[in-house]
Short mmCIF file of C-alpha atoms in Angstrom, two decimals:
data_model
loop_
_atom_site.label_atom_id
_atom_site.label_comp_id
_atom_site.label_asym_id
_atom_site.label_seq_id
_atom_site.Cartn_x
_atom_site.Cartn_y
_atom_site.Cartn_z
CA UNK A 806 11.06 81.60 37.13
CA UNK A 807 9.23 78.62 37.72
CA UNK A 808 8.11 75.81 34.66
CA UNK A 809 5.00 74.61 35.03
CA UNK A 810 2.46 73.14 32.24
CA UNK A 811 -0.70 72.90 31.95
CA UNK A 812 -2.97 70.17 30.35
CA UNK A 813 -5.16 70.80 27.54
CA UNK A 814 -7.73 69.17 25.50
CA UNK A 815 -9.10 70.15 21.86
CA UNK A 816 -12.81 70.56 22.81
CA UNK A 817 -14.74 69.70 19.06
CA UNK A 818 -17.58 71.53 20.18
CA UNK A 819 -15.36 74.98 20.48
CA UNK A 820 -12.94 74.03 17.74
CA UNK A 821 -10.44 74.90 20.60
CA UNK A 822 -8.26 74.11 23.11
CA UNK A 823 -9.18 74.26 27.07
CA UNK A 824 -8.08 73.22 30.05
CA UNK A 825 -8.96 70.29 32.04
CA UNK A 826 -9.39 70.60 35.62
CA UNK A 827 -7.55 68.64 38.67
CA UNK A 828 -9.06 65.18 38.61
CA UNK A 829 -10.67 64.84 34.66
CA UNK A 830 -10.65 61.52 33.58
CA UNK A 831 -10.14 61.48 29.44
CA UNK A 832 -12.01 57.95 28.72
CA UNK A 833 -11.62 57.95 24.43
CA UNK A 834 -9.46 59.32 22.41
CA UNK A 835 -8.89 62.91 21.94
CA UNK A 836 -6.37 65.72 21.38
CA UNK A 837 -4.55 66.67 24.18
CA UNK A 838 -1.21 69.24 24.85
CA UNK A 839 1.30 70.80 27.30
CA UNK A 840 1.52 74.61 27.91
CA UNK A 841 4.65 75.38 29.23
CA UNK A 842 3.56 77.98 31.85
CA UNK A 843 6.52 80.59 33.56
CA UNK A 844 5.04 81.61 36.49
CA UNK A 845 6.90 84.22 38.74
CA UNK A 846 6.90 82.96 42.34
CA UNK A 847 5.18 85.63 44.30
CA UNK A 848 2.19 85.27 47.29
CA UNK A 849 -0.75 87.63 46.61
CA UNK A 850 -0.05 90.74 48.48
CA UNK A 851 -2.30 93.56 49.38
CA UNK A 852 -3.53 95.62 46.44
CA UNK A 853 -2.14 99.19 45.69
CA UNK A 854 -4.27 101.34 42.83
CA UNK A 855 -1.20 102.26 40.80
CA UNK A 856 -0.03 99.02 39.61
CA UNK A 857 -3.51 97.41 39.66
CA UNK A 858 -6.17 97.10 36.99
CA UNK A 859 -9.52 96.07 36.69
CA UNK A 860 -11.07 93.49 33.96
CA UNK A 861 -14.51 93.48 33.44
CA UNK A 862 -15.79 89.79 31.62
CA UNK A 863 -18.43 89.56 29.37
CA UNK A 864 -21.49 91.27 31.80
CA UNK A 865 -23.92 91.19 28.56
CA UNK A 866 -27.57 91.41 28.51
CA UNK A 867 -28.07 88.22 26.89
CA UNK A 868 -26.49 86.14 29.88
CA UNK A 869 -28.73 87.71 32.39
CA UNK A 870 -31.49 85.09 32.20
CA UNK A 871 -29.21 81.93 31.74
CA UNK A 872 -26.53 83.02 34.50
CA UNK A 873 -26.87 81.99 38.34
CA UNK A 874 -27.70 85.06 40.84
CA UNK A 875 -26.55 87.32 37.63
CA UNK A 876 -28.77 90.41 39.44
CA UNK A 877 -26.01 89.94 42.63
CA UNK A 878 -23.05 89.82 40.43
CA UNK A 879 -24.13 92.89 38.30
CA UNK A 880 -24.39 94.80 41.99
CA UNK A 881 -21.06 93.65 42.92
CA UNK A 882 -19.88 94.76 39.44
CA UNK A 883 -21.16 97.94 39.87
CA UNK A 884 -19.74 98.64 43.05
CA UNK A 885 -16.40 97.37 41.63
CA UNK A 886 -16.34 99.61 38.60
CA UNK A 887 -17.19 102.60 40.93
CA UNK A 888 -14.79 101.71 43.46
CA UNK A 889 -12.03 101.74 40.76
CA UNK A 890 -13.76 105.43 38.68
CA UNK A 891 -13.27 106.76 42.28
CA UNK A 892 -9.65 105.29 43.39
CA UNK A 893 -8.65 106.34 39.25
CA UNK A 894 -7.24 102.48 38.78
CA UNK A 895 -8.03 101.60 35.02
CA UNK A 896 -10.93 99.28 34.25
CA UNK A 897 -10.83 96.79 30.80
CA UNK A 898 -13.98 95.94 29.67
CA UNK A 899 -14.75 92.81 27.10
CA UNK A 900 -17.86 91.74 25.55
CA UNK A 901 -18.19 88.26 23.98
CA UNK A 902 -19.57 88.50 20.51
CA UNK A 903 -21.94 91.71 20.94
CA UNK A 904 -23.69 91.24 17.97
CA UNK A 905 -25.28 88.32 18.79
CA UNK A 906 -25.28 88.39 22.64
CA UNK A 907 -25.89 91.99 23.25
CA UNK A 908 -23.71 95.03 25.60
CA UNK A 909 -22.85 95.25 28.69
CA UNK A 910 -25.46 95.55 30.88
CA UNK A 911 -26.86 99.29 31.78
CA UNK A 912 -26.66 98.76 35.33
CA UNK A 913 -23.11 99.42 35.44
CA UNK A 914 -21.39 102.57 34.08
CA UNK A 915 -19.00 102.25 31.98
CA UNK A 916 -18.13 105.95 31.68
CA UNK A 917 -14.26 106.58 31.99
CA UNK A 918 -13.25 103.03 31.50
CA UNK A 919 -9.84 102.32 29.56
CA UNK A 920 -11.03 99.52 27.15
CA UNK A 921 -14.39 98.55 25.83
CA UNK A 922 -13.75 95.53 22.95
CA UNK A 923 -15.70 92.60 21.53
CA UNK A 924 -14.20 88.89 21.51
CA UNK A 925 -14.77 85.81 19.85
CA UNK A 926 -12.66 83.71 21.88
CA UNK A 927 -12.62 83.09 25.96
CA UNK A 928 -9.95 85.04 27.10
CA UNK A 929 -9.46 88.53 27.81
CA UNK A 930 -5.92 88.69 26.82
CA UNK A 931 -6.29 90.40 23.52
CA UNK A 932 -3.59 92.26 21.82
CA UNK A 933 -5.37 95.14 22.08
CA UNK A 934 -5.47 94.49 26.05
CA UNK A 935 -1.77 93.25 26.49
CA UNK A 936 -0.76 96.44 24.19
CA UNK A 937 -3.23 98.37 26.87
CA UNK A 938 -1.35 96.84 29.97
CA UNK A 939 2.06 97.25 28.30
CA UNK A 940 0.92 101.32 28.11
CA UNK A 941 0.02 101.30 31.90
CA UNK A 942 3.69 100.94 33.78
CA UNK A 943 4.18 98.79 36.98
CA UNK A 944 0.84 96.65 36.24
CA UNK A 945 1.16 93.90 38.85
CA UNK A 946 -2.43 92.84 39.62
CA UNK A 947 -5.25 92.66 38.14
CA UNK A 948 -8.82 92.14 39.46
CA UNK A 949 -11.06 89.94 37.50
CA UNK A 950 -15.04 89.92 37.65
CA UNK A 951 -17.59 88.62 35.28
CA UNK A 952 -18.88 85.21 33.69
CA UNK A 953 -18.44 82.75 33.09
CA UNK A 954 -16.63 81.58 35.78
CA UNK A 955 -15.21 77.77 34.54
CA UNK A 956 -14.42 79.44 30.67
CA UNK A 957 -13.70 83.25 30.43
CA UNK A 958 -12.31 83.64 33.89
CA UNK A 959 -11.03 80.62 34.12
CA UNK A 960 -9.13 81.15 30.79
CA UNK A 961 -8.21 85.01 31.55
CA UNK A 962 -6.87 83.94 34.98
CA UNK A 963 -4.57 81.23 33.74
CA UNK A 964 -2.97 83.66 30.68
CA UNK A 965 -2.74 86.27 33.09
CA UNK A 966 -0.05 84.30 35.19
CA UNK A 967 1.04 82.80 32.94
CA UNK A 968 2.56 86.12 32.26
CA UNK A 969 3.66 86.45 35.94
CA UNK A 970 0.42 88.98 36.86
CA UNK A 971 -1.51 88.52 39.78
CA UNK A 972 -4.79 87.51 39.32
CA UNK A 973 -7.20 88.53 41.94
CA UNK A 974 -10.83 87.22 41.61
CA UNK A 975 -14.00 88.44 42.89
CA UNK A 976 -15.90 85.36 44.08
CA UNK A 977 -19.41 87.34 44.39
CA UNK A 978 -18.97 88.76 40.99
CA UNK A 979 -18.32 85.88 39.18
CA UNK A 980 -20.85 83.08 38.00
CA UNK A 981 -21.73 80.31 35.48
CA UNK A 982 -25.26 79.00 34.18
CA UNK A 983 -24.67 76.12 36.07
CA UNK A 984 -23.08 76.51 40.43
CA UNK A 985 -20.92 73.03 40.22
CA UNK A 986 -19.15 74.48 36.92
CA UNK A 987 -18.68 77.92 39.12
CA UNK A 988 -17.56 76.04 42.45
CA UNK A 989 -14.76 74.07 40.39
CA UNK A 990 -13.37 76.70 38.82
CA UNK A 991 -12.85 78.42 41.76
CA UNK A 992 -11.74 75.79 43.45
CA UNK A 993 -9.42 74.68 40.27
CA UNK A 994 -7.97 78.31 40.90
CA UNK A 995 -7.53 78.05 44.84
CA UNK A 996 -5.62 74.30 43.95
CA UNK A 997 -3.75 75.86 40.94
CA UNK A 998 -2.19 78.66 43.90
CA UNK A 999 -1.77 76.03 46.59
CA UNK A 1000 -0.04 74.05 44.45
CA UNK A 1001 2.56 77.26 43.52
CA UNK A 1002 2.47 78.01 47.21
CA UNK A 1003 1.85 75.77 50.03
CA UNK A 1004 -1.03 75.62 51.51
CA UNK A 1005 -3.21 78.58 53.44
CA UNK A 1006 -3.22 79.33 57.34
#
């Protein structure tokens, strides 16, 4: 196992922790903390449908006219949800606060999928879904899709490895209202695994 933390501040506005990207510069004073992360050393290998699962982030009807290109992610979505119906890997499904930001959208099918459940916080690591993925055996990866990229995913992604899972995301199915908040979140992630890693050749 590796030890590695990661830097949080309380965000007033959320009445929660998040975490603060490569490069922040805190300039008052503010609540901060340390998550110990163990991270099991492993490069991202090549995908096999038994010990992978899908998770499907917040694609809600309400987002669609605040989210960039969200008609191009829902596509890629779709395909992605098909793709796993047809190859029988397990898709997870959350929807943030339903009541007041509507379902998934009806462009993609959610018929046969493991795990439909609302949240009230960013990530998709629910008990219900960690009792889900302890059900499934040999879960090593997981693919992640949805919005928004710099919270949710973002947030999903770094509890995921945190419990030593492979986090695979799809770049064309993944947004945020605004593209600099998407482009550093990726790019937090791609930093976050270089960092673990080495660089790429």
């Amino acid at each position: 196992m590796h030890r590695k933390f990661v830097v949080q501040l309380f965000a007033e506005e959320w009445s929660q922790y998040i975490d603060l990207p490569k490069g922040f510069v805190v300039s008052e004073r503010c609540k901060v903390r340390l998550v110990p992360l163990q991270i099991q050393i492993t490069t991202l290998g090549n995908l096999t449908p038994s010990s992978t699962v899908f998770f499907c982030c917040d694609m809600q009807e309400r987002f669609r006219p605040a989210i960039k290109y969200f008609g191009d992610i829902i596509s890629v979505g779709q395909r992605l949800v098909q793709g796993a119906r047809i190859l029988g890997i397990p898709v997870i499904v959350t929807e943030q606060y339903p009541k007041g930001l509507g379902s998934t959208v009806q462009e993609i099918d959610l018929t046969g999928v493991r795990l439909v459940l609302p949240k009230t916080k960013f990530s998709m690591v629910l008990p219900e879904v960690e009792a889900a993925l302890a059900d499934i055996p040999g879960v090593r990866s997981v693919v992640l899709f949805g919005v928004e990229t710099h919270v949710c995913i973002q947030q999903t992604a770094l509890e995921l490895v945190g419990r030593g899972v492979e986090v695979h995301i799809v770049a064309d199915a993944t947004s945020s209202r605004s593209m600099m908040d998407r482009m550093f979140a990726l790019e937090h992630r791609v930093e976050d695994i270089r960092s673990e890693f080495g660089s790429f050749s």
